[in-house]
Amino acid sequence: MELWLSETFGPIRQGWKAGKLLYQGRSAYQDIVVVETERFGKMLLLDGCVMTTEHDEFVYHEMLTHPAMVSHEKPKSVCVVGGGDGGTVREVLRHRDVERCVLAEIDGEVIEVCRKFFPAHTSMLDDPRVEIEVGDGFDYLQKHASQFDVILSDSTDPVGPGEVLFTDNYFRLAKEALRAGGIFVTQAHSPWAPDSKLALIRNKIRDHFALAMWYGAAIPTYPYGWWSFFFASDRVHPLSSVNLERQQHLVDSSHYYTAGIHDAAFATPAFLSREFGSLQ
Ligand code: SPD
């Protein structure tokens, strides 16, 4: 008998041939499931939404992290909001300038489950530069004004515990938690989603930052296989501020991120510009 696992995302359903159910539990915030899949290895789902898999995680984690990190002149202090699986922290620590990386994750059980089932994701969580803050990322930023060079919002989607991380107040706090010249990046849904919140997210970010640029990446296990991010800053432009030497060093050991991918990711397909207006 074949077992299939699926995620329903509005009017579409994506499925994966599944194997063993490795973990199923309920934390104070959400349902946590880890399951074997044939093509993507172990998969983590929170409240039924795919968060990460062993075999395609590098796309999302590299693309959430590196465009901002190579564009900042010296990213010493970084905060990852959400991201309890550890993949984003691992990518942040590939940058030699980083002295401090705070992981502000609301659900400590996600971190523990991932430590057990996703050792490659969590491999850098015990690095001395990492501070793990189990608690509300929103509250954390509120208490830490002007501390970070880069803030990466590695949230769930804008429903449930992740909803607050797409509000106007959250974007304001992110801005206030940055030092001058800082960069904020958030994941931002699929551009194909019929209820796509791209314009809403862009507008809210632009209320607080001079620049909010959309970029995309192909992520096979996320709904529609194509995902969005916003790069926000007051003075750093991702296409003219890249440190080429640091970028090349990174590319040598990346699985997805390259100089070409960096530039191409910021190109907006015509239908998106027509539907949403300027995303750049
Ligand atoms: N629809 C899935 C979006 C998930 C974004 N965050 C994933 C966490 C991986 N570190």
mmCIF file of N, CA and C in Angstrom, residues 66-171:
data_model
loop_
_atom_site.group_PDB
_atom_site.id
_atom_site.type_symbol
_atom_site.label_atom_id
_atom_site.label_comp_id
_atom_site.label_asym_id
_atom_site.label_seq_id
_atom_site.Cartn_x
_atom_site.Cartn_y
_atom_site.Cartn_z
ATOM 1 N N HIS A 66 21.295 34.895 2.539
ATOM 2 C CA HIS A 66 22.488 35.467 1.895
ATOM 3 C C HIS A 66 22.293 36.792 1.148
ATOM 4 N N PRO A 67 21.153 37.032 0.491
ATOM 5 C CA PRO A 67 21.044 38.341 -0.168
ATOM 6 C C PRO A 67 21.275 39.498 0.806
ATOM 7 N N ALA A 68 20.758 39.388 2.004
ATOM 8 C CA ALA A 68 20.965 40.469 2.985
ATOM 9 C C ALA A 68 22.386 40.454 3.539
ATOM 10 N N MET A 69 22.882 39.271 3.839
ATOM 11 C CA MET A 69 24.190 39.202 4.504
ATOM 12 C C MET A 69 25.326 39.695 3.602
ATOM 13 N N VAL A 70 25.231 39.408 2.295
ATOM 14 C CA VAL A 70 26.310 39.890 1.409
ATOM 15 C C VAL A 70 26.126 41.360 1.036
ATOM 16 N N SER A 71 24.924 41.893 1.256
ATOM 17 C CA SER A 71 24.674 43.293 0.901
ATOM 18 C C SER A 71 25.057 44.227 2.044
ATOM 19 N N HIS A 72 25.037 43.717 3.277
ATOM 20 C CA HIS A 72 25.403 44.558 4.424
ATOM 21 C C HIS A 72 26.922 44.698 4.476
ATOM 22 N N GLU A 73 27.397 45.897 4.817
ATOM 23 C CA GLU A 73 28.855 46.087 4.755
ATOM 24 C C GLU A 73 29.605 45.273 5.806
ATOM 25 N N LYS A 74 29.021 45.074 6.984
ATOM 26 C CA LYS A 74 29.683 44.246 8.008
ATOM 27 C C LYS A 74 28.627 43.716 8.983
ATOM 28 N N PRO A 75 27.991 42.607 8.642
ATOM 29 C CA PRO A 75 26.907 42.105 9.502
ATOM 30 C C PRO A 75 27.451 41.364 10.729
ATOM 31 N N LYS A 76 27.546 42.111 11.831
ATOM 32 C CA LYS A 76 28.130 41.502 13.043
ATOM 33 C C LYS A 76 27.066 40.902 13.940
ATOM 34 N N SER A 77 25.899 41.568 13.985
ATOM 35 C CA SER A 77 24.871 41.166 14.935
ATOM 36 C C SER A 77 23.578 40.865 14.168
ATOM 37 N N VAL A 78 23.099 39.624 14.291
ATOM 38 C CA VAL A 78 21.964 39.172 13.471
ATOM 39 C C VAL A 78 20.899 38.574 14.371
ATOM 40 N N CYS A 79 19.639 38.804 14.033
ATOM 41 C CA CYS A 79 18.541 38.171 14.764
ATOM 42 C C CYS A 79 17.695 37.368 13.776
ATOM 43 N N VAL A 80 17.423 36.117 14.129
ATOM 44 C CA VAL A 80 16.513 35.280 13.336
ATOM 45 C C VAL A 80 15.237 35.145 14.154
ATOM 46 N N VAL A 81 14.126 35.587 13.598
ATOM 47 C CA VAL A 81 12.843 35.474 14.303
ATOM 48 C C VAL A 81 12.108 34.265 13.742
ATOM 49 N N GLY A 82 11.721 33.327 14.606
ATOM 50 C CA GLY A 82 11.188 32.038 14.140
ATOM 51 C C GLY A 82 12.381 31.160 13.828
ATOM 52 N N GLY A 83 12.209 30.265 12.844
ATOM 53 C CA GLY A 83 13.382 29.493 12.393
ATOM 54 C C GLY A 83 13.917 28.517 13.420
ATOM 55 N N GLY A 84 13.023 27.929 14.214
ATOM 56 C CA GLY A 84 13.453 27.006 15.268
ATOM 57 C C GLY A 84 14.121 25.750 14.750
ATOM 58 N N ASP A 85 14.006 25.471 13.445
ATOM 59 C CA ASP A 85 14.694 24.292 12.911
ATOM 60 C C ASP A 85 16.200 24.516 12.779
ATOM 61 N N GLY A 86 16.647 25.782 12.895
ATOM 62 C CA GLY A 86 18.085 26.054 12.921
ATOM 63 C C GLY A 86 18.732 26.277 11.567
ATOM 64 N N GLY A 87 18.009 26.051 10.470
ATOM 65 C CA GLY A 87 18.630 26.167 9.142
ATOM 66 C C GLY A 87 19.109 27.579 8.819
ATOM 67 N N THR A 88 18.354 28.573 9.228
ATOM 68 C CA THR A 88 18.755 29.953 8.929
ATOM 69 C C THR A 88 19.972 30.349 9.776
ATOM 70 N N VAL A 89 19.972 29.947 11.034
ATOM 71 C CA VAL A 89 21.137 30.246 11.901
ATOM 72 C C VAL A 89 22.402 29.627 11.289
ATOM 73 N N ARG A 90 22.270 28.405 10.811
ATOM 74 C CA ARG A 90 23.447 27.742 10.189
ATOM 75 C C ARG A 90 23.983 28.580 9.029
ATOM 76 N N GLU A 91 23.089 29.102 8.196
ATOM 77 C CA GLU A 91 23.538 29.906 7.048
ATOM 78 C C GLU A 91 24.145 31.238 7.499
ATOM 79 N N VAL A 92 23.548 31.855 8.522
ATOM 80 C CA VAL A 92 24.075 33.137 9.038
ATOM 81 C C VAL A 92 25.528 32.950 9.491
ATOM 82 N N LEU A 93 25.784 31.832 10.145
ATOM 83 C CA LEU A 93 27.119 31.634 10.719
ATOM 84 C C LEU A 93 28.186 31.295 9.676
ATOM 85 N N ARG A 94 27.784 31.153 8.417
ATOM 86 C CA ARG A 94 28.787 30.977 7.360
ATOM 87 C C ARG A 94 29.456 32.310 7.033
ATOM 88 N N HIS A 95 28.933 33.403 7.576
ATOM 89 C CA HIS A 95 29.504 34.724 7.302
ATOM 90 C C HIS A 95 30.497 35.079 8.406
ATOM 91 N N ARG A 96 31.739 35.324 8.001
ATOM 92 C CA ARG A 96 32.822 35.468 8.973
ATOM 93 C C ARG A 96 32.686 36.677 9.885
ATOM 94 N N ASP A 97 31.950 37.702 9.457
ATOM 95 C CA ASP A 97 31.825 38.907 10.291
ATOM 96 C C ASP A 97 30.900 38.709 11.491
ATOM 97 N N VAL A 98 30.109 37.657 11.477
ATOM 98 C CA VAL A 98 29.070 37.514 12.514
ATOM 99 C C VAL A 98 29.684 37.209 13.885
ATOM 100 N N GLU A 99 29.343 38.067 14.853
ATOM 101 C CA GLU A 99 29.818 37.867 16.231
ATOM 102 C C GLU A 99 28.703 37.354 17.122
ATOM 103 N N ARG A 100 27.459 37.653 16.725
ATOM 104 C CA ARG A 100 26.321 37.303 17.572
ATOM 105 C C ARG A 100 25.120 36.975 16.676
ATOM 106 N N CYS A 101 24.470 35.846 16.971
ATOM 107 C CA CYS A 101 23.253 35.501 16.218
ATOM 108 C C CYS A 101 22.192 35.048 17.220
ATOM 109 N N VAL A 102 21.153 35.854 17.360
ATOM 110 C CA VAL A 102 20.059 35.524 18.287
ATOM 111 C C VAL A 102 18.997 34.741 17.513
ATOM 112 N N LEU A 103 18.557 33.630 18.091
ATOM 113 C CA LEU A 103 17.417 32.888 17.524
ATOM 114 C C LEU A 103 16.233 33.116 18.454
ATOM 115 N N ALA A 104 15.249 33.905 18.015
ATOM 116 C CA ALA A 104 14.070 34.184 18.844
ATOM 117 C C ALA A 104 12.915 33.333 18.319
ATOM 118 N N GLU A 105 12.707 32.198 18.950
ATOM 119 C CA GLU A 105 11.704 31.216 18.483
ATOM 120 C C GLU A 105 10.671 31.022 19.599
ATOM 121 N N ILE A 106 9.411 31.110 19.224
ATOM 122 C CA ILE A 106 8.364 31.040 20.250
ATOM 123 C C ILE A 106 8.181 29.629 20.815
ATOM 124 N N ASP A 107 8.483 28.616 19.992
ATOM 125 C CA ASP A 107 8.136 27.250 20.386
ATOM 126 C C ASP A 107 9.389 26.400 20.626
ATOM 127 N N GLY A 108 9.749 26.262 21.909
ATOM 128 C CA GLY A 108 10.945 25.489 22.269
ATOM 129 C C GLY A 108 10.844 24.038 21.830
ATOM 130 N N GLU A 109 9.621 23.521 21.712
ATOM 131 C CA GLU A 109 9.490 22.113 21.296
ATOM 132 C C GLU A 109 9.918 21.907 19.847
ATOM 133 N N VAL A 110 9.727 22.939 19.021
ATOM 134 C CA VAL A 110 10.188 22.822 17.623
ATOM 135 C C VAL A 110 11.712 22.655 17.614
ATOM 136 N N ILE A 111 12.391 23.451 18.443
ATOM 137 C CA ILE A 111 13.861 23.358 18.482
ATOM 138 C C ILE A 111 14.277 21.943 18.926
ATOM 139 N N GLU A 112 13.631 21.429 19.969
ATOM 140 C CA GLU A 112 14.017 20.115 20.491
ATOM 141 C C GLU A 112 13.742 19.008 19.480
ATOM 142 N N VAL A 113 12.569 19.062 18.837
ATOM 143 C CA VAL A 113 12.233 18.028 17.844
ATOM 144 C C VAL A 113 13.249 18.084 16.687
ATOM 145 N N CYS A 114 13.607 19.302 16.283
ATOM 146 C CA CYS A 114 14.543 19.433 15.151
ATOM 147 C C CYS A 114 15.951 18.976 15.535
ATOM 148 N N ARG A 115 16.334 19.231 16.768
ATOM 149 C CA ARG A 115 17.655 18.736 17.203
ATOM 150 C C ARG A 115 17.715 17.218 17.045
ATOM 151 N N LYS A 116 16.584 16.556 17.313
ATOM 152 C CA LYS A 116 16.565 15.096 17.235
ATOM 153 C C LYS A 116 16.503 14.586 15.789
ATOM 154 N N PHE A 117 15.669 15.218 14.965
ATOM 155 C CA PHE A 117 15.424 14.646 13.636
ATOM 156 C C PHE A 117 16.147 15.366 12.485
ATOM 157 N N PHE A 118 16.623 16.579 12.729
ATOM 158 C CA PHE A 118 17.249 17.343 11.629
ATOM 159 C C PHE A 118 18.645 17.835 12.042
ATOM 160 N N PRO A 119 19.582 16.896 12.234
ATOM 161 C CA PRO A 119 20.917 17.290 12.719
ATOM 162 C C PRO A 119 21.647 18.237 11.776
ATOM 163 N N ALA A 120 21.399 18.149 10.480
ATOM 164 C CA ALA A 120 22.111 19.057 9.565
ATOM 165 C C ALA A 120 21.587 20.485 9.716
ATOM 166 N N HIS A 121 20.290 20.637 9.962
ATOM 167 C CA HIS A 121 19.734 21.975 10.181
ATOM 168 C C HIS A 121 20.293 22.582 11.474
ATOM 169 N N THR A 122 20.308 21.778 12.518
ATOM 170 C CA THR A 122 20.598 22.317 13.866
ATOM 171 C C THR A 122 22.086 22.286 14.198
ATOM 172 N N SER A 123 22.920 21.958 13.201
ATOM 173 C CA SER A 123 24.334 21.708 13.483
ATOM 174 C C SER A 123 25.063 22.889 14.119
ATOM 175 N N MET A 124 24.556 24.123 13.939
ATOM 176 C CA MET A 124 25.279 25.289 14.472
ATOM 177 C C MET A 124 24.593 25.898 15.702
ATOM 178 N N LEU A 125 23.554 25.272 16.204
ATOM 179 C CA LEU A 125 22.814 25.910 17.310
ATOM 180 C C LEU A 125 23.625 25.998 18.601
ATOM 181 N N ASP A 126 24.648 25.156 18.746
ATOM 182 C CA ASP A 126 25.449 25.233 19.977
ATOM 183 C C ASP A 126 26.722 26.048 19.796
ATOM 184 N N ASP A 127 26.837 26.726 18.683
ATOM 185 C CA ASP A 127 27.989 27.599 18.452
ATOM 186 C C ASP A 127 27.963 28.727 19.493
ATOM 187 N N PRO A 128 29.124 29.103 20.038
ATOM 188 C CA PRO A 128 29.133 30.139 21.082
ATOM 189 C C PRO A 128 28.579 31.499 20.647
ATOM 190 N N ARG A 129 28.490 31.764 19.351
ATOM 191 C CA ARG A 129 27.925 33.045 18.896
ATOM 192 C C ARG A 129 26.397 33.054 18.926
ATOM 193 N N VAL A 130 25.795 31.874 19.155
ATOM 194 C CA VAL A 130 24.327 31.775 19.095
ATOM 195 C C VAL A 130 23.703 31.951 20.471
ATOM 196 N N GLU A 131 22.674 32.815 20.530
ATOM 197 C CA GLU A 131 21.865 32.956 21.764
ATOM 198 C C GLU A 131 20.462 32.482 21.417
ATOM 199 N N ILE A 132 19.975 31.480 22.121
ATOM 200 C CA ILE A 132 18.621 30.992 21.832
ATOM 201 C C ILE A 132 17.653 31.598 22.839
ATOM 202 N N GLU A 133 16.684 32.345 22.335
ATOM 203 C CA GLU A 133 15.668 32.993 23.177
ATOM 204 C C GLU A 133 14.340 32.330 22.860
ATOM 205 N N VAL A 134 13.855 31.487 23.775
ATOM 206 C CA VAL A 134 12.557 30.870 23.519
ATOM 207 C C VAL A 134 11.490 31.833 24.017
ATOM 208 N N GLY A 135 10.721 32.383 23.108
ATOM 209 C CA GLY A 135 9.716 33.383 23.469
ATOM 210 C C GLY A 135 9.232 34.071 22.219
ATOM 211 N N ASP A 136 8.336 34.990 22.410
ATOM 212 C CA ASP A 136 7.697 35.703 21.328
ATOM 213 C C ASP A 136 8.688 36.651 20.628
ATOM 214 N N GLY A 137 8.893 36.447 19.327
ATOM 215 C CA GLY A 137 9.841 37.270 18.580
ATOM 216 C C GLY A 137 9.433 38.730 18.582
ATOM 217 N N PHE A 138 8.136 38.959 18.559
ATOM 218 C CA PHE A 138 7.599 40.317 18.585
ATOM 219 C C PHE A 138 8.054 41.018 19.872
ATOM 220 N N ASP A 139 7.860 40.335 21.018
ATOM 221 C CA ASP A 139 8.289 40.915 22.306
ATOM 222 C C ASP A 139 9.798 41.100 22.341
ATOM 223 N N TYR A 140 10.503 40.124 21.775
ATOM 224 C CA TYR A 140 11.964 40.197 21.816
ATOM 225 C C TYR A 140 12.457 41.458 21.098
ATOM 226 N N LEU A 141 11.928 41.704 19.904
ATOM 227 C CA LEU A 141 12.372 42.891 19.154
ATOM 228 C C LEU A 141 12.000 44.171 19.895
ATOM 229 N N GLN A 142 10.825 44.147 20.528
ATOM 230 C CA GLN A 142 10.362 45.323 21.263
ATOM 231 C C GLN A 142 11.360 45.736 22.355
ATOM 232 N N LYS A 143 12.026 44.717 22.927
ATOM 233 C CA LYS A 143 12.954 44.999 24.036
ATOM 234 C C LYS A 143 14.388 45.184 23.572
ATOM 235 N N HIS A 144 14.640 45.112 22.278
ATOM 236 C CA HIS A 144 16.033 45.169 21.824
ATOM 237 C C HIS A 144 16.200 46.160 20.672
ATOM 238 N N ALA A 145 15.922 47.415 20.962
ATOM 239 C CA ALA A 145 16.040 48.460 19.935
ATOM 240 C C ALA A 145 17.511 48.674 19.545
ATOM 241 N N SER A 146 17.725 48.988 18.282
ATOM 242 C CA SER A 146 19.049 49.361 17.727
ATOM 243 C C SER A 146 20.145 48.347 18.015
ATOM 244 N N GLN A 147 19.846 47.073 17.896
ATOM 245 C CA GLN A 147 20.861 46.058 18.223
ATOM 246 C C GLN A 147 21.390 45.266 17.037
ATOM 247 N N PHE A 148 20.641 45.246 15.939
ATOM 248 C CA PHE A 148 21.004 44.270 14.900
ATOM 249 C C PHE A 148 21.352 44.922 13.556
ATOM 250 N N ASP A 149 22.272 44.275 12.858
ATOM 251 C CA ASP A 149 22.610 44.710 11.495
ATOM 252 C C ASP A 149 21.666 44.068 10.482
ATOM 253 N N VAL A 150 21.270 42.844 10.790
ATOM 254 C CA VAL A 150 20.355 42.123 9.901
ATOM 255 C C VAL A 150 19.321 41.395 10.756
ATOM 256 N N ILE A 151 18.048 41.479 10.359
ATOM 257 C CA ILE A 151 16.981 40.698 11.006
ATOM 258 C C ILE A 151 16.321 39.846 9.923
ATOM 259 N N LEU A 152 16.228 38.546 10.175
ATOM 260 C CA LEU A 152 15.644 37.614 9.208
ATOM 261 C C LEU A 152 14.396 37.005 9.822
ATOM 262 N N SER A 153 13.264 37.242 9.203
ATOM 263 C CA SER A 153 12.004 36.761 9.740
ATOM 264 C C SER A 153 11.675 35.419 9.075
ATOM 265 N N ASP A 154 11.993 34.353 9.792
ATOM 266 C CA ASP A 154 11.835 32.984 9.281
ATOM 267 C C ASP A 154 10.572 32.399 9.901
ATOM 268 N N SER A 155 9.457 33.000 9.533
ATOM 269 C CA SER A 155 8.203 32.687 10.223
ATOM 270 C C SER A 155 7.425 31.585 9.525
ATOM 271 N N THR A 156 6.377 31.130 10.210
ATOM 272 C CA THR A 156 5.360 30.324 9.538
ATOM 273 C C THR A 156 4.549 31.298 8.680
ATOM 274 N N ASP A 157 3.497 30.818 8.041
ATOM 275 C CA ASP A 157 2.694 31.698 7.185
ATOM 276 C C ASP A 157 1.805 32.612 8.045
ATOM 277 N N PRO A 158 1.207 33.635 7.415
ATOM 278 C CA PRO A 158 0.433 34.608 8.226
ATOM 279 C C PRO A 158 -0.904 34.071 8.757
ATOM 280 N N VAL A 159 -0.847 32.935 9.398
ATOM 281 C CA VAL A 159 -2.021 32.400 10.114
ATOM 282 C C VAL A 159 -1.500 31.784 11.413
ATOM 283 N N GLY A 160 -2.318 31.736 12.439
ATOM 284 C CA GLY A 160 -1.898 31.136 13.711
ATOM 285 C C GLY A 160 -0.774 31.924 14.353
ATOM 286 N N PRO A 161 0.216 31.220 14.988
ATOM 287 C CA PRO A 161 1.268 31.921 15.731
ATOM 288 C C PRO A 161 2.078 32.878 14.869
ATOM 289 N N GLY A 162 2.097 32.648 13.524
ATOM 290 C CA GLY A 162 2.912 33.482 12.634
ATOM 291 C C GLY A 162 2.238 34.772 12.214
ATOM 292 N N GLU A 163 0.964 34.916 12.490
ATOM 293 C CA GLU A 163 0.199 36.048 11.942
ATOM 294 C C GLU A 163 0.760 37.406 12.376
ATOM 295 N N VAL A 164 1.152 37.457 13.650
ATOM 296 C CA VAL A 164 1.647 38.719 14.200
ATOM 297 C C VAL A 164 2.929 39.196 13.489
ATOM 298 N N LEU A 165 3.639 38.240 12.855
ATOM 299 C CA LEU A 165 4.902 38.593 12.204
ATOM 300 C C LEU A 165 4.705 39.176 10.795
ATOM 301 N N PHE A 166 3.445 39.512 10.475
ATOM 302 C CA PHE A 166 3.159 40.189 9.208
ATOM 303 C C PHE A 166 2.357 41.465 9.444
ATOM 304 N N THR A 167 2.376 41.943 10.679
ATOM 305 C CA THR A 167 1.584 43.136 10.978
ATOM 306 C C THR A 167 2.432 44.400 10.842
ATOM 307 N N ASP A 168 1.730 45.511 10.729
ATOM 308 C CA ASP A 168 2.390 46.802 10.639
ATOM 309 C C ASP A 168 3.281 47.048 11.868
ATOM 310 N N ASN A 169 2.764 46.675 13.040
ATOM 311 C CA ASN A 169 3.535 46.883 14.273
ATOM 312 C C ASN A 169 4.827 46.089 14.298
ATOM 313 N N TYR A 170 4.750 44.892 13.757
ATOM 314 C CA TYR A 170 5.953 44.049 13.735
ATOM 315 C C TYR A 170 7.019 44.674 12.824
ATOM 316 N N PHE A 171 6.611 45.155 11.653
ATOM 317 C CA PHE A 171 7.586 45.764 10.741
ATOM 318 C C PHE A 171 8.188 47.025 11.365
#
